[in-house]
GROMACS .gro file of C-alpha atoms in nm:
model
  268
    1MET     CA    1  -0.247  17.946  -6.229
    2ALA     CA    2  -0.515  17.702  -6.331
    3GLY     CA    3  -0.454  17.510  -6.655
    4ALA     CA    4  -0.082  17.597  -6.658
    5SER     CA    5   0.088  17.276  -6.768
    6ARG     CA    6   0.121  17.424  -7.115
    7GLY     CA    7  -0.007  17.686  -7.359
    8VAL     CA    8  -0.124  18.027  -7.243
    9GLY     CA    9  -0.145  17.909  -6.881
   10ARG     CA   10   0.227  17.829  -6.889
   11GLY     CA   11   0.289  18.177  -7.028
   12LEU     CA   12   0.094  18.333  -6.738
   13ALA     CA   13   0.296  18.140  -6.487
   14ARG     CA   14   0.629  18.232  -6.642
   15ALA     CA   15   0.548  18.600  -6.657
   16LEU     CA   16   0.449  18.610  -6.293
   17GLY     CA   17   0.777  18.431  -6.223
   18GLU     CA   18   0.952  18.718  -6.400
   19ALA     CA   19   0.784  18.943  -6.136
   20ALA     CA   20   0.937  18.724  -5.862
   21ALA     CA   21   0.602  18.589  -5.752
   22ALA     CA   22   0.522  18.260  -5.582
   23VAL     CA   23   0.322  18.078  -5.845
   24ILE     CA   24   0.112  17.766  -5.787
   25VAL     CA   25   0.089  17.577  -6.114
   26THR     CA   26  -0.220  17.358  -6.139
   27ALA     CA   27  -0.356  17.126  -6.412
   28ARG     CA   28  -0.432  16.759  -6.482
   29SER     CA   29  -0.092  16.672  -6.641
   30SER     CA   30   0.183  16.560  -6.405
   31GLU     CA   31   0.511  16.370  -6.420
   32THR     CA   32   0.368  16.142  -6.147
   33GLY     CA   33   0.035  16.068  -6.297
   34PRO     CA   34  -0.179  16.080  -6.617
   35ARG     CA   35  -0.128  16.344  -6.877
   36THR     CA   36  -0.403  16.482  -7.097
   37GLU     CA   37  -0.391  16.322  -7.441
   38MET     CA   38  -0.057  16.168  -7.347
   39ARG     CA   39   0.116  16.500  -7.406
   40PRO     CA   40   0.466  16.555  -7.270
   41GLU     CA   41   0.405  16.881  -7.083
   42SER     CA   42   0.346  16.879  -6.710
   43ILE     CA   43   0.289  17.106  -6.414
   44GLU     CA   44   0.630  17.024  -6.280
   45ASP     CA   45   0.783  17.151  -6.607
   46THR     CA   46   0.606  17.485  -6.567
   47ALA     CA   47   0.699  17.518  -6.204
   48ARG     CA   48   1.063  17.480  -6.304
   49LEU     CA   49   1.018  17.749  -6.569
   50VAL     CA   50   0.878  17.977  -6.304
   51ASP     CA   51   1.189  17.923  -6.094
   52ALA     CA   52   1.411  17.988  -6.395
   53ALA     CA   53   1.228  18.313  -6.458
   54GLY     CA   54   1.309  18.437  -6.108
   55GLY     CA   55   0.996  18.334  -5.924
   56HIS     CA   56   0.904  18.047  -5.691
   57GLY     CA   57   0.718  17.768  -5.867
   58HIS     CA   58   0.497  17.516  -5.689
   59HIS     CA   59   0.281  17.251  -5.850
   60TYR     CA   60  -0.049  17.092  -5.753
   61LEU     CA   61  -0.232  16.826  -5.950
   62CYS     CA   62  -0.591  16.934  -5.996
   63ASP     CA   63  -0.882  16.851  -6.228
   64HIS     CA   64  -1.048  17.189  -6.245
   65ARG     CA   65  -1.374  17.041  -6.380
   66SER     CA   66  -1.431  16.905  -6.031
   67GLU     CA   67  -1.574  17.135  -5.763
   68ARG     CA   68  -1.428  16.920  -5.485
   69ALA     CA   69  -1.082  16.907  -5.640
   70THR     CA   70  -1.076  17.282  -5.699
   71ASP     CA   71  -1.188  17.363  -5.349
   72SER     CA   72  -0.930  17.124  -5.203
   73MET     CA   73  -0.656  17.287  -5.406
   74VAL     CA   74  -0.755  17.641  -5.290
   75HIS     CA   75  -0.771  17.529  -4.930
   76TRP     CA   76  -0.420  17.386  -4.959
   77VAL     CA   77  -0.285  17.708  -5.108
   78LEU     CA   78  -0.438  17.917  -4.832
   79ARG     CA   79  -0.307  17.684  -4.560
   80ARG     CA   80   0.045  17.695  -4.697
   81PHE     CA   81   0.074  18.057  -4.822
   82GLY     CA   82  -0.193  18.240  -4.626
   83ARG     CA   83  -0.342  18.435  -4.911
   84ILE     CA   84  -0.407  18.444  -5.285
   85ASP     CA   85  -0.335  18.773  -5.461
   86VAL     CA   86  -0.399  18.667  -5.826
   87ALA     CA   87  -0.605  18.374  -5.953
   88ALA     CA   88  -0.604  18.310  -6.326
   89CYS     CA   89  -0.800  18.038  -6.507
   90SER     CA   90  -0.656  17.929  -6.844
   91VAL     CA   91  -0.825  17.590  -6.839
   92TRP     CA   92  -0.942  17.488  -7.187
   93SER     CA   93  -0.990  17.128  -7.293
   94GLY     CA   94  -1.232  17.196  -7.579
   95ASN     CA   95  -0.967  17.104  -7.837
   96GLU     CA   96  -0.883  16.766  -7.691
   97GLY     CA   97  -0.899  16.507  -7.964
   98TYR     CA   98  -0.885  16.773  -8.240
   99ASP     CA   99  -0.641  16.662  -8.509
  100GLY     CA  100  -0.619  16.986  -8.699
  101GLU     CA  101  -0.916  16.899  -8.921
  102ARG     CA  102  -1.174  16.711  -8.720
  103TYR     CA  103  -1.307  16.694  -8.366
  104PRO     CA  104  -1.375  16.347  -8.208
  105ASP     CA  105  -1.738  16.367  -8.321
  106GLY     CA  106  -1.626  16.399  -8.682
  107ALA     CA  107  -1.720  16.765  -8.721
  108GLY     CA  108  -1.470  17.008  -8.863
  109TRP     CA  109  -1.407  17.364  -8.742
  110GLY     CA  110  -1.701  17.576  -8.839
  111THR     CA  111  -1.937  17.294  -8.932
  112PRO     CA  112  -2.285  17.455  -8.936
  113PHE     CA  113  -2.471  17.388  -8.616
  114TRP     CA  114  -2.761  17.205  -8.787
  115ARG     CA  115  -2.519  16.956  -8.933
  116ARG     CA  116  -2.349  16.877  -8.604
  117SER     CA  117  -2.463  16.668  -8.312
  118ALA     CA  118  -2.546  16.868  -8.001
  119GLU     CA  119  -2.394  16.603  -7.772
  120PRO     CA  120  -2.046  16.767  -7.749
  121TYR     CA  121  -2.189  17.100  -7.641
  122LEU     CA  122  -2.191  17.022  -7.270
  123GLY     CA  123  -1.828  16.916  -7.302
  124PHE     CA  124  -1.733  17.256  -7.440
  125LEU     CA  125  -1.897  17.428  -7.144
  126GLN     CA  126  -1.715  17.195  -6.910
  127ALA     CA  127  -1.391  17.267  -7.098
  128GLY     CA  128  -1.367  17.635  -7.003
  129PRO     CA  129  -1.658  17.818  -6.839
  130LEU     CA  130  -1.716  17.561  -6.568
  131PRO     CA  131  -1.356  17.558  -6.446
  132ALA     CA  132  -1.358  17.935  -6.446
  133LEU     CA  133  -1.667  17.941  -6.228
  134LEU     CA  134  -1.533  17.675  -5.990
  135LEU     CA  135  -1.200  17.857  -5.942
  136ALA     CA  136  -1.354  18.199  -5.888
  137ARG     CA  137  -1.605  18.072  -5.632
  138ALA     CA  138  -1.327  17.893  -5.446
  139VAL     CA  139  -1.093  18.190  -5.421
  140ALA     CA  140  -1.348  18.468  -5.381
  141PRO     CA  141  -1.417  18.421  -5.004
  142SER     CA  142  -1.054  18.479  -4.906
  143MET     CA  143  -1.019  18.775  -5.141
  144VAL     CA  144  -1.342  18.930  -5.020
  145ALA     CA  145  -1.224  18.889  -4.659
  146ALA     CA  146  -0.894  19.061  -4.745
  147ARG     CA  147  -1.074  19.319  -4.964
  148THR     CA  148  -0.822  19.280  -5.239
  149GLY     CA  149  -0.732  19.044  -5.525
  150LEU     CA  150  -0.746  18.983  -5.899
  151ILE     CA  151  -0.934  18.707  -6.080
  152ALA     CA  152  -0.855  18.676  -6.452
  153LEU     CA  153  -1.034  18.444  -6.693
  154VAL     CA  154  -0.850  18.364  -7.009
  155SER     CA  155  -1.087  18.348  -7.303
  156PHE     CA  156  -1.110  18.520  -7.644
  157GLY     CA  157  -1.279  18.835  -7.759
  158THR     CA  158  -1.633  18.763  -7.868
  159GLU     CA  159  -1.725  19.101  -8.018
  160ASP     CA  160  -1.774  18.906  -8.344
  161TYR     CA  161  -1.874  18.550  -8.410
  162LEU     CA  162  -1.569  18.328  -8.378
  163GLY     CA  163  -1.659  18.087  -8.658
  164ASP     CA  164  -1.762  17.776  -8.466
  165VAL     CA  165  -2.083  17.755  -8.265
  166PHE     CA  166  -1.950  17.547  -7.977
  167TYR     CA  167  -1.622  17.737  -7.945
  168ASP     CA  168  -1.796  18.076  -7.971
  169SER     CA  169  -2.055  17.984  -7.714
  170ALA     CA  170  -1.797  17.859  -7.463
  171LYS     CA  171  -1.578  18.169  -7.497
  172ALA     CA  172  -1.883  18.399  -7.475
  173ALA     CA  173  -1.995  18.223  -7.158
  174THR     CA  174  -1.649  18.269  -7.004
  175ASN     CA  175  -1.652  18.636  -7.095
  176ARG     CA  176  -2.001  18.676  -6.945
  177LEU     CA  177  -1.875  18.516  -6.620
  178ALA     CA  178  -1.596  18.771  -6.609
  179LEU     CA  179  -1.856  19.049  -6.638
  180ALA     CA  180  -2.073  18.895  -6.365
  181PHE     CA  181  -1.782  18.825  -6.131
  182GLY     CA  182  -1.660  19.182  -6.183
  183GLN     CA  183  -2.000  19.325  -6.087
  184ASP     CA  184  -2.043  19.101  -5.782
  185LEU     CA  185  -1.690  19.147  -5.646
  186ALA     CA  186  -1.628  19.513  -5.707
  187PRO     CA  187  -1.799  19.633  -5.390
  188TYR     CA  188  -1.555  19.416  -5.188
  189GLY     CA  189  -1.237  19.551  -5.340
  190VAL     CA  190  -1.177  19.248  -5.563
  191THR     CA  191  -1.132  19.282  -5.941
  192ALA     CA  192  -1.242  19.017  -6.189
  193LEU     CA  193  -1.189  19.053  -6.566
  194GLY     CA  194  -1.137  18.863  -6.887
  195LEU     CA  195  -0.800  18.838  -7.066
  196SER     CA  196  -0.800  18.773  -7.438
  197PRO     CA  197  -0.480  18.665  -7.617
  198GLY     CA  198  -0.461  18.640  -7.995
  199PHE     CA  199  -0.371  18.325  -8.187
  200VAL     CA  200  -0.100  18.185  -7.968
  201ALA     CA  201   0.189  17.962  -8.075
  202THR     CA  202   0.108  17.696  -7.815
  203GLU     CA  203   0.259  17.347  -7.811
  204ARG     CA  204  -0.061  17.211  -7.965
  205ALA     CA  205  -0.054  17.471  -8.244
  206GLN     CA  206   0.304  17.374  -8.320
  207ASP     CA  207   0.219  17.004  -8.327
  208LEU     CA  208  -0.064  17.068  -8.569
  209GLY     CA  209   0.146  17.280  -8.797
  210GLN     CA  210  -0.059  17.595  -8.717
  211ASP     CA  211   0.216  17.793  -8.553
  212GLU     CA  212   0.278  17.992  -8.868
  213ARG     CA  213  -0.067  18.144  -8.823
  214ALA     CA  214   0.017  18.254  -8.469
  215THR     CA  215   0.110  18.609  -8.402
  216GLU     CA  216   0.227  18.579  -8.043
  217GLY     CA  217   0.381  18.349  -7.785
  218PRO     CA  218   0.225  18.237  -7.454
  219LEU     CA  219   0.443  18.484  -7.262
  220TYR     CA  220   0.262  18.782  -7.422
  221ALA     CA  221  -0.066  18.719  -7.233
  222GLY     CA  222   0.141  18.638  -6.922
  223ARG     CA  223   0.308  18.980  -6.926
  224ALA     CA  224  -0.037  19.128  -6.978
  225LEU     CA  225  -0.158  18.964  -6.657
  226ALA     CA  226   0.155  19.068  -6.466
  227ALA     CA  227   0.097  19.431  -6.579
  228LEU     CA  228  -0.261  19.418  -6.467
  229ALA     CA  229  -0.172  19.271  -6.135
  230ALA     CA  230   0.075  19.556  -6.071
  231ASP     CA  231  -0.172  19.831  -6.177
  232PRO     CA  232  -0.295  20.026  -5.870
  233ASP     CA  233  -0.603  20.134  -6.069
  234ILE     CA  234  -0.701  19.785  -6.176
  235ALA     CA  235  -1.048  19.818  -6.025
  236ALA     CA  236  -1.143  20.044  -6.313
  237ARG     CA  237  -1.118  19.745  -6.546
  238ALA     CA  238  -1.354  19.520  -6.353
  239GLY     CA  239  -1.574  19.299  -6.574
  240ALA     CA  240  -1.400  19.399  -6.900
  241VAL     CA  241  -1.251  19.155  -7.155
  242LEU     CA  242  -0.909  19.300  -7.229
  243HIS     CA  243  -0.693  19.214  -7.527
  244ALA     CA  244  -0.323  19.142  -7.469
  245GLY     CA  245  -0.221  19.349  -7.771
  246ASP     CA  246  -0.418  19.653  -7.641
  247LEU     CA  247  -0.266  19.616  -7.298
  248ALA     CA  248   0.086  19.600  -7.439
  249ARG     CA  249   0.046  19.944  -7.582
  250ILE     CA  250  -0.096  20.076  -7.255
  251TYR     CA  251   0.160  19.921  -7.022
  252GLY     CA  252   0.458  19.900  -7.259
  253PHE     CA  253   0.545  19.528  -7.231
  254THR     CA  254   0.646  19.308  -7.524
  255ASP     CA  255   0.629  18.948  -7.632
  256ALA     CA  256   0.931  18.726  -7.582
  257ASP     CA  257   1.073  18.840  -7.917
  258GLY     CA  258   1.045  19.212  -7.835
  259THR     CA  259   0.735  19.275  -8.053
  260GLN     CA  260   0.388  19.402  -7.961
  261PRO     CA  261   0.145  19.195  -8.174
  262GLU     CA  262  -0.205  19.327  -8.228
  263ARG     CA  263  -0.532  19.141  -8.212
  264PHE     CA  264  -0.564  18.843  -8.439
  265ARG     CA  265  -0.847  18.625  -8.559
  266VAL     CA  266  -0.934  18.300  -8.383
  267GLY     CA  267  -0.877  17.949  -8.501
  268PRO     CA  268  -0.935  17.597  -8.358
   0.00000   0.00000   0.00000
């Protein structure tokens, strides 16, 4: 689970733990090293939550913006465990430095593109789409050889404009990667797709006082992924961007509080 030290990635890891899976938790934040934005969450924390949920948690420190680091992590996993059944990328660093009102460049959420410097744009692409590409290309060879596997890219539905040009563009790029991966991998028995949660009550949202706007917890998307991974007809969903709320009504799972939230609008 890439990007699983906190947020939606942690929810994905926990839900697979509920399914008794061995889950490798990867991200940049560790108890033994630097943590992004000095936040308290770590990959070790998430691995312990996987154990508590009934799975087997393992942690690996990895900067998923680096091709070399991502390849090294995948090679380690294959050497130790022999195969990768599910690879999910929830890496998103586009909100680093956002204080609830302003990004580091001084722009607020939704600032018109002609009033904003273009310099941060590359950073947004490196915040999500690039890690998704690097993880998929690293795990694809082993899945293709086995002719089975699921690659899930966590993003957000981009049927409509999301309200911020950089955020929208990055999420749309991730969703397009899911479509492309799905097309390229389908002939080899491997399924790639996009997974879209709603507005999630992540640790960051809570710290910024935005959790009241949230309609779901991180575990909701995780249970969506677990349901997809267990679906014998998953190949029919290749390339699609699937909403957690829609999947809940198809597969019958609930959020941690027993509800089935529907789609919700985006926010920073």
